[in-house]
Amino acid sequence: MADQEYTPEQIEALKAKAISQPLVTHIYTADPSAHVFEGKIYIYPSHDIEAGAAFDDDGGHFQMRDYHVLVQDSPTSPARDCGLALSVDDVPWAERQMWAPDAATRNGKYYLYFPAKRPDGIFQIGVAVGDRPEGPFKAEPEPIRGSYSIDPAVYGDEDGEFYMYFGGIWGGQLQKYRDNRYDPAHEEPADDEPALGPIIARLTEDMKQFAETPREVLILDPEDGKPLRAGDHDRRFFEAPWVHKYGGRYYLSYSTGNTHYLCYATSDNPYGPFVYQGRILEPVVGWTTHHSIVEFDGRWWLYYHDSLLSGGVTHLRSAKVVEIEHDAQGRIRTLHPYGG
Ligand code: FUB
């Protein structure tokens, strides 16, 4: 997960060709989860900082400690930082690494979902509750029972049910679990075995627990109808699940991690199986790629991040937004972050 080296000239050239600009530049923000609440766009990003931690393949250099919520009147309007929404110091069970969050609203309350490491180094997912989209949020004293790994994304369906999708391999620890049970001996499956999928669980009415046993979501190869293989690094799920609905179909989008693509798969059912469809975004500057997709006034927007503002530092990223299109068949046109 080390930085790719760029010269200042290369960075300037990429900035000139970039298809979008950072939403804010006074802090680093990443993993932007965008929602329309109260007629505005609220964005729930990670808050990247330079903590001086060494680079490693488990993302030890991502040492974020709090969350700031951003707000826009529309996706083309300036973004405003609403200030501190939640600090790790105010989460009784969490010690460090406040990674990619998401949010949802139900019955007049707002819920901030976030992964963080317990003192023993294991990721779990917590929830904090507020009265306003921007917080402040008060954390529940314990993580969500039965939660694990990272990158919660909460999808509210038209029938009123809410589902959490979560998971990420490598630093996100998903490869250590089978059937929701942790075993440090587990690793990623062999290349010719089915890849690990993200995990889904319906949420309880109070939005604070899983209402059912979490289960794995399958992503199938459209060619043979079989699950994508673990060795298929250009297409298999790595982290950053997100779900949106378009034309009555569920779209599961995600990062392929070490190959740096944002891809998507579709299904008629929130639990899947999903069928792989293609790429949404080619690789950005910086190792990670992570996004959300939101509709605003009938147009669709991809919130994503890159590391251009920091000159290519992988753990100092900036959230951005660009419009995406679904064609007549519902396919999403692939975007190139620096033109081409
Ligand atoms: O921001 C920390 C981690 O990097 C996120 O949880 C992953 O999705 C990746 O973007």
Short mmCIF file of C-alpha atoms and ligand atoms in Angstrom, two decimals:
data_model
loop_
_atom_site.label_atom_id
_atom_site.label_comp_id
_atom_site.label_asym_id
_atom_site.label_seq_id
_atom_site.Cartn_x
_atom_site.Cartn_y
_atom_site.Cartn_z
CA MET A 1 0.00 0.00 0.00
CA ALA A 2 2.95 2.34 -0.55
CA ASP A 3 2.73 5.61 -2.40
CA GLN A 4 3.41 5.68 -6.11
CA GLU A 5 6.02 8.40 -6.67
CA TYR A 6 5.02 11.40 -8.79
CA THR A 7 7.19 14.36 -9.77
CA PRO A 8 5.73 17.83 -9.10
CA GLU A 9 5.43 18.24 -12.88
CA GLN A 10 3.40 15.02 -13.19
CA ILE A 11 1.10 16.15 -10.38
CA GLU A 12 0.54 19.54 -12.04
CA ALA A 13 -0.18 17.87 -15.39
CA LEU A 14 -2.71 15.53 -13.77
CA LYS A 15 -4.35 18.43 -11.92
CA ALA A 16 -4.80 20.21 -15.25
CA LYS A 17 -6.57 17.17 -16.71
CA ALA A 18 -8.58 16.15 -13.64
CA ILE A 19 -12.33 15.81 -14.25
CA SER A 20 -13.17 17.34 -10.85
CA GLN A 21 -11.72 19.39 -8.01
CA PRO A 22 -11.49 18.69 -4.25
CA LEU A 23 -14.71 19.51 -2.41
CA VAL A 24 -12.66 21.15 0.36
CA THR A 25 -8.94 21.90 0.66
CA HIS A 26 -8.51 22.94 4.32
CA ILE A 27 -8.61 19.31 5.48
CA TYR A 28 -8.07 15.97 3.74
CA THR A 29 -11.22 13.92 3.22
CA ALA A 30 -11.78 10.48 1.70
CA ASP A 31 -14.27 7.63 1.24
CA PRO A 32 -17.17 10.09 0.74
CA SER A 33 -20.62 8.66 1.44
CA ALA A 34 -23.17 11.14 0.07
CA HIS A 35 -26.88 11.33 0.89
CA VAL A 36 -29.70 13.75 0.19
CA PHE A 37 -31.08 14.81 3.57
CA GLU A 38 -33.42 17.79 4.01
CA GLY A 39 -32.95 18.72 0.32
CA LYS A 40 -29.17 19.10 0.54
CA ILE A 41 -26.24 16.79 -0.08
CA TYR A 42 -24.59 15.65 3.14
CA ILE A 43 -21.23 13.96 2.68
CA TYR A 44 -19.78 11.62 5.32
CA PRO A 45 -16.05 11.20 4.60
CA SER A 46 -13.06 9.83 6.42
CA HIS A 47 -10.91 12.66 7.81
CA ASP A 48 -7.36 11.89 6.69
CA ILE A 49 -4.44 13.09 8.80
CA GLU A 50 -0.67 12.76 8.80
CA ALA A 51 -0.01 10.74 11.95
CA GLY A 52 3.49 9.66 10.96
CA ALA A 53 2.66 5.94 11.05
CA ALA A 54 4.72 3.60 8.88
CA PHE A 55 3.26 2.27 5.62
CA ASP A 56 2.17 -1.36 5.66
CA ASP A 57 -0.11 -3.70 3.72
CA ASP A 58 -2.70 -3.49 6.52
CA GLY A 59 -3.23 0.25 6.09
CA GLY A 60 -1.47 1.14 9.35
CA HIS A 61 -0.74 4.57 7.88
CA PHE A 62 -4.49 5.37 7.89
CA GLN A 63 -4.73 6.62 11.50
CA MET A 64 -7.83 8.82 11.32
CA ARG A 65 -9.28 9.95 14.65
CA ASP A 66 -12.53 11.77 13.89
CA TYR A 67 -15.21 12.67 11.37
CA HIS A 68 -16.29 15.96 9.84
CA VAL A 69 -19.50 16.13 7.79
CA LEU A 70 -19.58 18.23 4.60
CA VAL A 71 -22.71 19.79 3.10
CA GLN A 72 -23.60 21.13 -0.35
CA ASP A 73 -26.78 22.79 -1.61
CA SER A 74 -26.35 20.66 -4.75
CA PRO A 75 -23.53 18.53 -6.23
CA THR A 76 -22.25 21.54 -8.21
CA SER A 77 -22.30 23.94 -5.23
CA PRO A 78 -19.37 24.67 -2.88
CA ALA A 79 -19.01 22.30 0.05
CA ARG A 80 -18.97 23.54 3.63
CA ASP A 81 -17.32 21.76 6.58
CA CYS A 82 -19.89 21.39 9.38
CA GLY A 83 -17.11 20.78 11.94
CA LEU A 84 -16.39 17.92 14.28
CA ALA A 85 -19.14 15.29 14.20
CA LEU A 86 -17.57 12.48 16.25
CA SER A 87 -14.14 11.80 17.77
CA VAL A 88 -12.62 8.42 18.63
CA ASP A 89 -12.09 9.84 22.12
CA ASP A 90 -15.88 9.75 22.55
CA VAL A 91 -16.33 6.15 21.39
CA PRO A 92 -15.99 3.93 24.49
CA TRP A 93 -15.10 0.72 22.63
CA ALA A 94 -12.81 2.12 19.92
CA GLU A 95 -9.11 2.90 20.11
CA ARG A 96 -7.98 3.99 16.63
CA GLN A 97 -8.38 4.08 12.85
CA MET A 98 -11.77 5.64 12.22
CA TRP A 99 -12.13 4.44 8.62
CA ALA A 100 -14.82 4.94 5.98
CA PRO A 101 -18.21 5.90 7.50
CA ASP A 102 -21.78 6.12 6.24
CA ALA A 103 -25.04 7.59 7.53
CA ALA A 104 -28.79 7.00 7.41
CA THR A 105 -31.94 8.63 8.74
CA ARG A 106 -35.09 7.05 10.16
CA ASN A 107 -37.92 8.43 12.28
CA GLY A 108 -36.31 11.87 12.61
CA LYS A 109 -32.94 10.62 13.91
CA TYR A 110 -29.62 10.46 12.06
CA TYR A 111 -27.25 7.52 12.40
CA LEU A 112 -23.53 7.62 11.71
CA TYR A 113 -21.99 4.19 11.06
CA PHE A 114 -18.24 3.79 11.30
CA PRO A 115 -15.53 1.12 11.54
CA ALA A 116 -12.75 1.42 14.09
CA LYS A 117 -10.23 -0.81 15.80
CA ARG A 118 -10.74 -2.06 19.31
CA PRO A 119 -7.68 -2.01 21.63
CA ASP A 120 -6.89 -5.59 20.51
CA GLY A 121 -6.56 -4.44 16.88
CA ILE A 122 -9.79 -6.01 15.60
CA PHE A 123 -12.12 -3.88 13.48
CA GLN A 124 -15.79 -3.63 14.38
CA ILE A 125 -18.55 -1.30 13.25
CA GLY A 126 -20.21 1.20 15.56
CA VAL A 127 -23.16 3.54 15.37
CA ALA A 128 -23.62 7.03 16.78
CA VAL A 129 -26.93 8.90 16.93
CA GLY A 130 -27.74 12.56 16.32
CA ASP A 131 -30.69 14.89 15.77
CA ARG A 132 -29.20 16.61 12.74
CA PRO A 133 -27.55 15.29 9.54
CA GLU A 134 -24.29 17.02 10.46
CA GLY A 135 -24.29 15.78 14.03
CA PRO A 136 -22.95 16.00 16.63
CA PHE A 137 -23.38 12.26 17.11
CA LYS A 138 -23.31 10.31 20.36
CA ALA A 139 -21.73 6.88 20.06
CA GLU A 140 -23.39 3.77 21.43
CA PRO A 141 -21.24 2.27 24.20
CA GLU A 142 -20.63 -1.00 22.33
CA PRO A 143 -20.08 -1.84 18.65
CA ILE A 144 -22.93 -3.43 16.69
CA ARG A 145 -23.25 -7.04 17.89
CA GLY A 146 -21.88 -9.46 15.32
CA SER A 147 -20.26 -6.71 13.22
CA TYR A 148 -16.74 -7.03 11.86
CA SER A 149 -14.40 -5.69 9.20
CA ILE A 150 -14.82 -2.21 7.67
CA ASP A 151 -16.63 0.08 5.23
CA PRO A 152 -20.29 0.07 6.31
CA ALA A 153 -22.72 1.32 3.67
CA VAL A 154 -26.38 1.55 4.67
CA TYR A 155 -29.00 1.33 1.94
CA GLY A 156 -32.60 2.34 2.72
CA ASP A 157 -34.94 0.44 0.41
CA GLU A 158 -38.30 1.67 -0.90
CA ASP A 159 -40.17 -0.73 1.40
CA GLY A 160 -38.71 0.97 4.49
CA GLU A 161 -36.09 -1.69 5.30
CA PHE A 162 -32.45 -0.68 5.83
CA TYR A 163 -29.56 -2.95 4.93
CA MET A 164 -25.92 -2.62 5.92
CA TYR A 165 -23.32 -3.82 3.42
CA PHE A 166 -19.80 -4.04 4.81
CA GLY A 167 -16.40 -5.62 4.47
CA GLY A 168 -12.94 -5.20 3.06
CA ILE A 169 -10.01 -7.59 2.67
CA TRP A 170 -6.33 -7.20 3.66
CA GLY A 171 -6.21 -4.33 6.21
CA GLY A 172 -10.00 -4.56 6.48
CA GLN A 173 -9.63 -8.11 7.95
CA LEU A 174 -12.56 -9.70 6.04
CA GLN A 175 -10.32 -12.60 4.95
CA LYS A 176 -10.04 -13.63 8.62
CA TYR A 177 -13.76 -14.52 8.75
CA ARG A 178 -15.78 -17.45 7.43
CA ASP A 179 -19.50 -17.72 8.30
CA ASN A 180 -19.12 -14.65 10.56
CA ARG A 181 -16.46 -16.33 12.71
CA TYR A 182 -12.94 -14.95 13.18
CA ASP A 183 -9.93 -17.19 12.81
CA PRO A 184 -6.49 -15.57 12.49
CA ALA A 185 -5.38 -18.56 10.40
CA HIS A 186 -7.82 -17.72 7.59
CA GLU A 187 -6.47 -15.92 4.53
CA GLU A 188 -7.88 -14.94 1.14
CA PRO A 189 -9.10 -17.99 -0.78
CA ALA A 190 -6.77 -19.50 -3.40
CA ASP A 191 -6.88 -17.87 -6.84
CA ASP A 192 -9.18 -20.53 -8.36
CA GLU A 193 -11.65 -20.47 -5.45
CA PRO A 194 -14.65 -18.11 -5.17
CA ALA A 195 -13.65 -14.62 -4.05
CA LEU A 196 -14.92 -13.29 -0.74
CA GLY A 197 -17.95 -11.05 -1.17
CA PRO A 198 -19.18 -8.14 0.91
CA ILE A 199 -21.49 -8.96 3.82
CA ILE A 200 -25.12 -7.84 4.18
CA ALA A 201 -27.39 -7.62 7.22
CA ARG A 202 -30.80 -5.98 7.60
CA LEU A 203 -30.92 -3.45 10.42
CA THR A 204 -33.32 -3.41 13.36
CA GLU A 205 -36.10 -0.82 13.60
CA ASP A 206 -33.96 1.28 15.99
CA MET A 207 -31.06 1.14 13.46
CA LYS A 208 -28.59 0.09 16.16
CA GLN A 209 -28.24 -3.68 15.61
CA PHE A 210 -28.39 -6.36 12.95
CA ALA A 211 -31.89 -7.83 12.67
CA GLU A 212 -30.53 -11.06 11.17
CA THR A 213 -27.40 -13.13 10.84
CA PRO A 214 -25.08 -11.41 8.35
CA ARG A 215 -24.56 -13.27 5.09
CA GLU A 216 -22.19 -13.04 2.18
CA VAL A 217 -23.22 -11.39 -1.10
CA LEU A 218 -22.23 -13.29 -4.24
CA ILE A 219 -20.89 -11.50 -7.32
CA LEU A 220 -21.21 -13.68 -10.41
CA ASP A 221 -19.29 -13.75 -13.66
CA PRO A 222 -21.78 -12.91 -16.47
CA GLU A 223 -19.97 -15.40 -18.75
CA ASP A 224 -20.49 -18.58 -16.75
CA GLY A 225 -22.82 -17.56 -13.90
CA LYS A 226 -20.25 -18.69 -11.33
CA PRO A 227 -18.87 -16.54 -8.50
CA LEU A 228 -15.91 -14.37 -9.49
CA ARG A 229 -12.66 -16.09 -8.55
CA ALA A 230 -10.33 -14.79 -5.83
CA GLY A 231 -7.54 -14.52 -8.41
CA ASP A 232 -9.61 -12.24 -10.64
CA HIS A 233 -8.12 -9.09 -9.14
CA ASP A 234 -9.49 -6.83 -11.89
CA ARG A 235 -13.09 -7.68 -10.93
CA ARG A 236 -13.31 -9.28 -7.49
CA PHE A 237 -14.59 -7.37 -4.43
CA PHE A 238 -11.88 -5.85 -2.23
CA GLU A 239 -13.60 -3.10 -0.14
CA ALA A 240 -15.92 -0.07 -0.29
CA PRO A 241 -19.34 -1.62 -1.04
CA TRP A 242 -22.12 0.81 -1.99
CA VAL A 243 -25.66 0.15 -3.21
CA HIS A 244 -27.97 2.35 -5.23
CA LYS A 245 -31.14 1.51 -7.13
CA TYR A 246 -31.72 2.50 -10.74
CA GLY A 247 -34.54 1.37 -13.03
CA GLY A 248 -35.79 -0.98 -10.30
CA ARG A 249 -32.43 -2.83 -10.09
CA TYR A 250 -29.91 -2.88 -7.26
CA TYR A 251 -26.43 -1.73 -8.21
CA LEU A 252 -23.59 -2.93 -5.97
CA SER A 253 -20.43 -0.92 -6.61
CA TYR A 254 -17.07 -1.53 -4.96
CA SER A 255 -13.31 -1.15 -5.12
CA THR A 256 -11.02 -3.86 -6.50
CA GLY A 257 -8.29 -2.64 -4.13
CA ASN A 258 -4.89 -3.65 -5.46
CA THR A 259 -6.00 -3.14 -9.09
CA HIS A 260 -7.57 0.22 -8.14
CA TYR A 261 -10.86 0.07 -10.08
CA LEU A 262 -14.36 1.04 -9.05
CA CYS A 263 -16.66 -1.65 -10.50
CA TYR A 264 -20.33 -2.53 -10.31
CA ALA A 265 -22.67 -5.50 -10.45
CA THR A 266 -26.47 -5.63 -10.60
CA SER A 267 -29.28 -7.72 -9.09
CA ASP A 268 -33.05 -7.82 -8.62
CA ASN A 269 -32.58 -8.53 -4.92
CA PRO A 270 -30.69 -6.55 -2.25
CA TYR A 271 -29.15 -9.84 -1.06
CA GLY A 272 -27.96 -10.71 -4.57
CA PRO A 273 -26.58 -12.63 -6.25
CA PHE A 274 -25.21 -9.69 -8.24
CA VAL A 275 -23.87 -10.07 -11.77
CA TYR A 276 -20.68 -8.23 -12.65
CA GLN A 277 -21.24 -5.47 -15.21
CA GLY A 278 -18.15 -3.30 -15.61
CA ARG A 279 -16.06 -0.39 -14.40
CA ILE A 280 -17.28 2.95 -13.15
CA LEU A 281 -13.91 4.66 -12.58
CA GLU A 282 -10.38 3.95 -13.75
CA PRO A 283 -7.58 4.25 -11.13
CA VAL A 284 -7.05 7.55 -9.33
CA VAL A 285 -3.83 9.00 -7.93
CA GLY A 286 -3.33 7.23 -4.58
CA TRP A 287 -3.59 3.53 -3.74
CA THR A 288 -7.20 3.49 -2.55
CA THR A 289 -10.38 4.23 -4.44
CA HIS A 290 -13.71 4.54 -2.62
CA HIS A 291 -16.95 6.22 -3.56
CA SER A 292 -20.69 6.64 -3.24
CA ILE A 293 -23.42 7.17 -5.83
CA VAL A 294 -26.38 9.46 -5.21
CA GLU A 295 -29.29 10.89 -7.20
CA PHE A 296 -30.03 14.59 -6.96
CA ASP A 297 -32.81 16.24 -9.00
CA GLY A 298 -32.90 13.31 -11.44
CA ARG A 299 -29.15 13.34 -12.16
CA TRP A 300 -26.63 10.85 -10.77
CA TRP A 301 -23.36 11.72 -9.07
CA LEU A 302 -20.23 9.79 -8.14
CA TYR A 303 -18.50 11.01 -4.99
CA TYR A 304 -14.95 9.63 -4.90
CA HIS A 305 -11.46 10.66 -3.83
CA ASP A 306 -7.90 10.97 -5.03
CA SER A 307 -4.54 12.08 -3.63
CA LEU A 308 -3.68 14.84 -6.10
CA LEU A 309 -3.93 17.70 -3.60
CA SER A 310 -1.29 16.08 -1.34
CA GLY A 311 0.98 15.39 -4.32
CA GLY A 312 0.15 11.68 -4.36
CA VAL A 313 0.29 10.77 -0.65
CA THR A 314 -1.97 7.73 -0.38
CA HIS A 315 -3.32 8.46 3.10
CA LEU A 316 -3.95 12.18 2.42
CA ARG A 317 -6.89 12.21 0.05
CA SER A 318 -9.52 14.66 -1.15
CA ALA A 319 -13.19 13.94 -1.77
CA LYS A 320 -14.53 14.99 -5.19
CA VAL A 321 -17.72 14.67 -7.20
CA VAL A 322 -18.48 14.06 -10.87
CA GLU A 323 -21.69 13.27 -12.76
CA ILE A 324 -22.23 9.73 -14.04
CA GLU A 325 -24.63 8.40 -16.66
CA HIS A 326 -26.68 5.25 -16.91
CA ASP A 327 -27.32 4.50 -20.59
CA ALA A 328 -30.60 3.20 -22.05
CA GLN A 329 -29.69 -0.35 -20.94
CA GLY A 330 -28.81 0.89 -17.44
CA ARG A 331 -25.07 0.49 -17.99
CA ILE A 332 -22.79 3.03 -16.31
CA ARG A 333 -20.30 4.76 -18.62
CA THR A 334 -16.69 4.31 -17.40
CA LEU A 335 -14.99 7.53 -16.31
CA HIS A 336 -11.29 8.34 -16.59
CA PRO A 337 -10.36 10.59 -13.65
CA TYR A 338 -7.76 12.51 -15.65
CA GLY A 339 -9.47 12.52 -19.05
CA GLY A 340 -8.69 10.24 -21.96
O1 FUB B 1 -9.94 5.24 4.53
C1 FUB B 1 -9.44 4.04 5.05
C2 FUB B 1 -9.73 2.91 4.14
O2 FUB B 1 -9.14 3.16 2.88
C3 FUB B 1 -11.19 2.72 3.82
O3 FUB B 1 -11.93 2.14 4.85
C4 FUB B 1 -11.05 1.90 2.60
O4 FUB B 1 -12.22 1.74 1.87
C5 FUB B 1 -9.98 2.66 1.85
O5 FUB B 1 -10.51 3.74 1.15
#
